[in-house]
XYZ file of C-alpha atoms in Angstrom:
430
model
C -59.782 89.490 40.998
C -61.675 91.451 38.380
C -63.744 94.514 39.208
C -66.878 92.686 38.103
C -66.226 89.791 40.429
C -65.462 92.108 43.358
C -68.904 93.703 43.064
C -70.800 90.417 43.249
C -72.466 89.589 46.573
C -72.057 86.431 48.653
C -68.801 85.195 47.130
C -68.708 82.300 49.586
C -71.922 80.989 48.032
C -70.352 81.230 44.579
C -67.265 79.390 45.792
C -69.468 76.636 47.225
C -71.174 76.350 43.840
C -67.793 75.756 42.214
C -67.115 73.034 44.783
C -70.465 71.417 43.912
C -69.610 71.694 40.226
C -66.280 69.942 40.664
C -67.958 66.983 42.384
C -70.291 66.393 39.426
C -67.583 67.252 36.891
C -65.087 64.870 38.480
C -67.699 62.109 38.650
C -68.437 62.447 34.936
C -64.761 62.512 33.971
C -63.759 59.641 36.239
C -66.513 57.344 34.976
C -65.679 58.018 31.326
C -61.864 58.069 31.390
C -58.844 56.555 33.127
C -59.101 52.917 34.138
C -62.685 52.549 32.909
C -62.038 54.041 29.474
C -58.874 51.927 29.265
C -60.986 48.862 30.046
C -63.432 49.772 27.281
C -60.513 50.229 24.871
C -59.054 46.838 25.852
C -62.530 45.339 25.333
C -62.396 46.696 21.755
C -58.871 45.319 21.210
C -56.667 48.405 21.747
C -52.870 48.028 21.747
C -50.583 48.667 24.748
C -49.442 52.010 23.307
C -52.989 53.269 22.742
C -54.037 52.253 26.256
C -50.976 54.036 27.652
C -52.187 57.273 26.058
C -55.727 56.985 27.414
C -54.726 57.611 31.038
C -53.494 61.084 30.052
C -55.688 61.825 27.052
C -57.038 65.119 28.452
C -53.531 66.501 28.834
C -52.512 65.207 25.420
C -55.456 66.936 23.768
C -54.357 70.145 25.450
C -51.900 70.678 22.604
C -54.729 71.196 20.107
C -56.524 73.876 22.148
C -53.793 76.371 21.277
C -55.608 76.608 17.944
C -58.720 77.815 19.816
C -57.020 80.876 21.316
C -57.935 83.428 18.648
C -61.481 82.022 18.421
C -61.945 82.329 22.198
C -61.076 86.018 21.972
C -64.504 86.629 20.453
C -66.259 85.760 23.701
C -66.521 88.069 26.704
C -68.778 85.912 28.895
C -67.128 83.148 30.925
C -70.503 81.667 31.777
C -71.826 81.272 28.231
C -68.702 79.749 26.738
C -68.163 77.416 29.724
C -71.689 76.018 29.611
C -71.616 75.710 25.818
C -68.319 73.808 25.838
C -69.491 71.631 28.733
C -72.566 70.492 26.797
C -70.552 69.769 23.645
C -67.711 67.944 25.416
C -70.019 65.720 27.439
C -72.156 64.821 24.425
C -69.041 63.857 22.459
C -67.693 61.804 25.380
C -70.914 59.850 25.807
C -70.793 58.831 22.127
C -67.699 56.738 22.872
C -69.644 54.024 24.691
C -71.924 53.527 21.665
C -69.051 52.572 19.342
C -69.166 48.801 20.122
C -72.859 48.609 19.161
C -72.783 50.960 16.160
C -69.461 50.110 14.513
C -68.235 46.724 13.168
C -65.481 45.152 15.249
C -62.726 45.715 12.665
C -63.361 49.467 12.598
C -64.109 50.155 16.259
C -60.597 51.315 17.250
C -60.321 53.359 14.040
C -63.481 55.272 15.005
C -62.674 55.276 18.727
C -59.487 57.353 18.326
C -60.927 60.455 16.544
C -64.085 60.454 18.692
C -61.988 60.254 21.863
C -59.618 63.001 20.691
C -62.536 65.292 19.789
C -64.282 64.719 23.122
C -61.214 65.284 25.260
C -60.033 68.285 23.243
C -63.350 69.919 24.086
C -62.916 68.847 27.716
C -59.437 70.375 27.838
C -60.652 73.741 26.534
C -63.633 73.626 28.900
C -61.296 73.128 31.867
C -59.221 76.160 30.877
C -62.248 78.455 30.594
C -63.774 77.094 33.800
C -60.564 77.634 35.784
C -60.295 81.199 34.519
C -63.910 81.834 35.506
C -63.373 80.324 38.951
C -60.225 82.280 39.886
C -62.100 85.567 39.489
C -63.866 84.635 42.742
C -60.780 83.522 44.711
C -58.501 85.757 46.772
C -54.903 85.296 45.646
C -53.519 85.080 49.199
C -55.879 82.198 49.999
C -55.703 80.435 46.647
C -53.514 77.587 47.919
C -56.002 76.568 50.587
C -58.991 77.083 48.296
C -57.562 74.796 45.611
C -56.651 72.278 48.329
C -60.280 72.153 49.484
C -61.460 71.859 45.880
C -59.115 68.936 45.295
C -60.427 67.287 48.465
C -63.886 67.176 46.891
C -62.297 65.718 43.756
C -60.710 62.979 45.839
C -63.937 62.179 47.657
C -65.762 61.586 44.380
C -62.813 59.608 43.016
C -62.624 57.246 45.990
C -66.351 56.459 45.988
C -66.473 55.866 42.242
C -63.283 53.785 42.297
C -64.932 51.322 44.683
C -68.333 51.305 43.008
C -67.109 51.231 39.406
C -64.451 48.608 40.045
C -66.887 46.276 41.786
C -69.438 46.731 39.016
C -67.036 45.826 36.201
C -65.662 42.837 38.123
C -69.218 41.666 38.860
C -70.002 41.593 35.132
C -66.498 40.278 34.295
C -65.692 43.347 32.204
C -68.723 42.830 29.959
C -70.040 45.655 27.800
C -73.131 46.165 29.974
C -70.836 47.402 32.753
C -69.542 50.242 30.600
C -73.095 51.145 29.549
C -74.052 51.514 33.221
C -70.973 53.643 34.024
C -71.592 56.006 31.114
C -75.299 56.254 32.002
C -74.441 57.363 35.529
C -71.902 59.775 34.027
C -74.649 61.290 31.863
C -76.678 62.031 35.010
C -73.612 63.629 36.627
C -73.120 65.762 33.511
C -76.675 67.074 33.675
C -76.230 67.971 37.356
C -72.977 69.800 36.576
C -74.644 71.900 33.877
C -77.500 72.793 36.243
C -74.933 73.866 38.842
C -73.059 76.048 36.347
C -76.335 77.798 35.458
C -76.564 79.006 39.070
C -73.152 80.722 39.056
C -73.088 84.462 38.192
C -71.221 85.574 35.103
C -68.061 87.678 34.922
C -66.697 89.564 31.951
C -63.153 88.607 31.074
C -60.417 91.016 30.089
C -59.203 91.106 26.504
C -55.625 90.452 25.412
C -53.769 93.742 24.916
C -52.881 93.120 21.239
C -54.379 94.699 18.141
C -54.519 91.485 16.135
C -55.622 88.002 17.069
C -53.727 85.980 14.480
C -52.480 82.555 15.554
C -48.843 83.672 15.339
C -49.546 86.643 17.622
C -51.322 84.366 20.082
C -48.276 82.082 20.300
C -45.635 84.800 20.498
C -47.278 86.690 23.372
C -46.635 84.069 26.108
C -43.199 83.260 24.647
C -42.142 86.876 25.214
C -42.948 86.525 28.913
C -39.615 85.002 29.954
C -40.616 84.122 33.522
C -43.749 82.312 32.386
C -41.842 80.591 29.574
C -39.182 79.317 32.009
C -41.959 77.830 34.174
C -43.572 76.135 31.158
C -40.240 74.660 30.005
C -39.606 73.227 33.491
C -43.059 71.621 33.645
C -42.726 70.357 30.064
C -39.525 68.437 30.820
C -40.918 67.090 34.080
C -44.049 65.714 32.410
C -41.995 64.357 29.516
C -39.700 62.417 31.834
C -42.519 61.174 34.058
C -44.788 60.001 31.219
C -42.057 57.832 29.671
C -43.001 55.233 32.274
C -46.079 56.491 34.115
C -48.231 56.268 30.991
C -47.847 52.473 31.058
C -48.972 51.990 34.683
C -52.526 50.878 33.854
C -51.179 48.607 31.094
C -48.668 47.104 33.530
C -51.255 46.431 36.221
C -54.104 45.142 34.056
C -52.389 43.447 31.104
C -49.085 42.237 32.570
C -49.852 41.660 36.265
C -53.461 40.741 35.311
C -54.985 42.538 38.290
C -58.752 42.822 38.583
C -60.605 46.141 38.363
C -61.207 46.060 42.137
C -57.513 45.494 42.865
C -56.390 48.112 40.339
C -58.791 50.805 41.510
C -58.247 49.771 45.147
C -54.506 50.319 44.839
C -55.075 53.615 43.078
C -57.066 54.752 46.110
C -53.734 54.753 47.948
C -52.993 57.780 45.794
C -56.338 59.412 46.543
C -57.096 58.748 50.218
C -53.952 60.228 51.872
C -54.451 63.395 49.843
C -57.528 64.216 51.924
C -55.031 65.129 54.673
C -52.044 66.050 52.514
C -53.859 68.629 50.372
C -54.477 70.852 53.386
C -50.829 70.587 54.401
C -49.579 71.418 50.916
C -52.075 74.288 50.638
C -50.611 75.924 53.746
C -47.038 75.274 52.578
C -47.826 76.774 49.181
C -49.363 79.918 50.679
C -46.608 80.411 53.279
C -43.425 79.286 51.500
C -44.432 80.150 47.960
C -45.975 78.171 45.137
C -42.624 77.578 43.402
C -41.125 76.056 46.562
C -44.080 73.679 46.950
C -43.909 72.767 43.261
C -40.207 71.876 43.347
C -40.614 69.945 46.606
C -43.564 67.922 45.314
C -41.650 66.767 42.240
C -39.087 65.023 44.480
C -41.853 62.710 45.695
C -42.541 61.540 42.131
C -39.026 60.087 42.144
C -40.092 57.742 44.942
C -43.098 56.636 42.895
C -41.122 55.701 39.771
C -38.301 54.113 41.801
C -40.561 51.689 43.666
C -42.574 50.907 40.525
C -39.274 49.843 38.940
C -38.732 47.412 41.833
C -42.186 45.810 41.552
C -42.799 42.393 39.975
C -45.473 39.642 40.158
C -44.012 38.390 43.445
C -43.729 41.640 45.388
C -46.173 44.084 43.766
C -48.523 43.927 46.777
C -45.786 45.754 48.695
C -43.906 47.910 46.182
C -46.847 49.269 44.189
C -48.654 50.509 47.340
C -45.403 52.137 48.507
C -44.992 53.741 45.084
C -48.574 54.994 45.160
C -48.106 56.514 48.624
C -45.211 58.533 47.232
C -47.455 59.448 44.305
C -50.114 60.598 46.759
C -47.744 63.042 48.443
C -46.423 64.149 45.058
C -49.821 64.695 43.460
C -51.227 66.576 46.443
C -48.402 69.094 46.397
C -48.171 69.294 42.626
C -51.896 69.869 42.011
C -52.036 72.732 44.511
C -48.741 74.394 43.585
C -48.702 74.060 39.780
C -52.202 75.560 39.501
C -51.407 78.516 41.722
C -47.903 79.085 40.330
C -49.349 79.154 36.823
C -51.957 81.768 37.673
C -49.414 83.689 39.724
C -47.234 84.130 36.616
C -49.966 84.780 34.055
C -51.129 88.383 33.527
C -54.830 88.978 34.163
C -55.301 90.087 30.569
C -55.145 87.121 28.224
C -55.166 84.361 30.825
C -57.015 81.990 28.493
C -54.298 82.442 25.886
C -51.528 81.795 28.427
C -53.420 78.807 29.829
C -53.879 77.363 26.341
C -50.153 77.788 25.678
C -49.366 75.964 28.931
C -51.849 73.186 28.109
C -50.326 72.802 24.643
C -46.837 72.400 26.127
C -48.086 69.815 28.624
C -49.977 68.020 25.857
C -46.833 67.860 23.744
C -44.943 66.322 26.664
C -47.649 63.695 27.114
C -47.514 62.862 23.407
C -43.733 62.554 23.266
C -43.334 60.719 26.599
C -45.274 57.563 25.659
C -43.697 57.622 22.187
C -40.232 57.607 23.748
C -41.344 55.028 26.316
C -42.936 52.872 23.625
C -39.785 53.014 21.518
C -37.589 51.997 24.448
C -40.108 49.273 25.355
C -39.946 47.787 21.846
C -36.150 47.933 21.901
C -36.060 46.093 25.239
C -38.527 43.497 23.965
C -36.144 42.709 21.108
C -33.542 41.569 23.621
C -33.898 37.849 24.268
C -31.763 37.814 27.419
C -33.645 40.636 29.184
C -36.772 38.543 29.815
C -34.585 35.914 31.493
C -32.842 38.431 33.739
C -35.694 40.836 34.633
C -39.333 39.777 34.567
C -41.367 42.375 32.647
C -38.140 44.311 32.191
C -39.613 45.993 29.119
C -41.948 47.925 31.455
C -39.990 48.106 34.706
C -36.853 49.591 33.165
C -38.961 52.473 31.881
C -39.589 53.460 35.504
C -35.841 53.346 36.183
C -35.254 55.674 33.215
C -37.923 58.107 34.444
C -36.415 58.059 37.941
C -32.940 58.944 36.694
C -34.263 61.624 34.312
C -36.327 63.444 36.961
C -33.403 63.365 39.417
C -31.217 64.918 36.722
C -33.825 67.635 36.101
C -34.031 68.492 39.806
C -30.237 68.586 40.183
C -30.056 70.906 37.186
C -32.652 73.221 38.737
C -30.784 73.222 42.063
C -27.570 74.037 40.232
C -29.181 76.988 38.465
C -30.582 78.320 41.753
C -27.279 77.867 43.606
C -25.545 80.028 41.008
C -28.135 82.717 41.560
C -29.325 82.568 37.958
C -32.904 83.813 37.801
C -34.803 84.444 34.617
C -36.547 87.782 34.742
C -39.332 89.258 32.699
C -36.749 91.220 30.753
C -34.707 88.091 30.038
C -31.209 87.068 31.017
C -29.781 85.777 34.281
């Protein structure tokens, strides 16, 4: 915690303001991304590969925010830069829904891609600054439980909007008016979030201890921190292996299984609802056993998700997809709490934005490469005439089998390294 933050009165009130902010922020993001943004893209004629990227577009755009690092060093005020980026990112996001009425049909996807990338790049940088601002008000020993409570508010907003948004789009049969309504509600949520941020006191951030702020210096600084770099490499390979298949989940459910919005969002609530209980459990585990322990443990649950998704087909998906999503619920609850806290545990107080941007860039790269690899394997499988006769939708389902095997291999490798007592230190070496 910074000295400035420690001097501010009524920290509990500030923390409650951040909880209020995340409700409005989550509502805006949920209504303008994920399943609903995928539906808008499908409405405009997007391909399977493009739709697969949409579900993780914020993370993908994280790779570009590394370029912002030296620019962000000019700002000392968390409050000013957060509010400024919030206004810009939300304005850019809301422009997306106007594309079908402003752009001819043949050019809609061409315009959609750069507008979406710009909007979510701004969102990604906003999230980094906001998180850095927030942690100045959170005690490190209680960070696991605080983030767990914060994620509970995220889930509450997600569940309500999943039901309401799904029913709305099904009621209008996926017509354009449904997306206009969703984005209009999102605009109201965005205004409320900005008003909430205006009520939160400012803190002055610490500068990076380097004389120059060239891009090369910004990149080399986190690379020299061997412990942090080892963490980033581990998360990079995990996300890479998971996104090979996971990026196609919405495509699989909506385009191949032809599930309605209500069914799709209803099943996805099986990921959200159990987390209301599980987040508190993982928060305590993370604080007591360590954030790295909780992180490694949570990744094992993702294996259950991809395994049961591989088993699903049009005849049994009502059983296997819910089972897969229950594993995903346990996995996401633990991962969201532990990866956030482990990241901030390893980052030095000075230059946290730089380190966070480096982490986001690595994650973004994984989310770019994962669907590319998955798409390449998918096309290869589709070229096999006998596969469709042996395995229904094998071009998608085998991707989940590949992800399952890859994540198991990663975990075994990590266990092997730990069993040999090989620990990367700040000085380097084992």
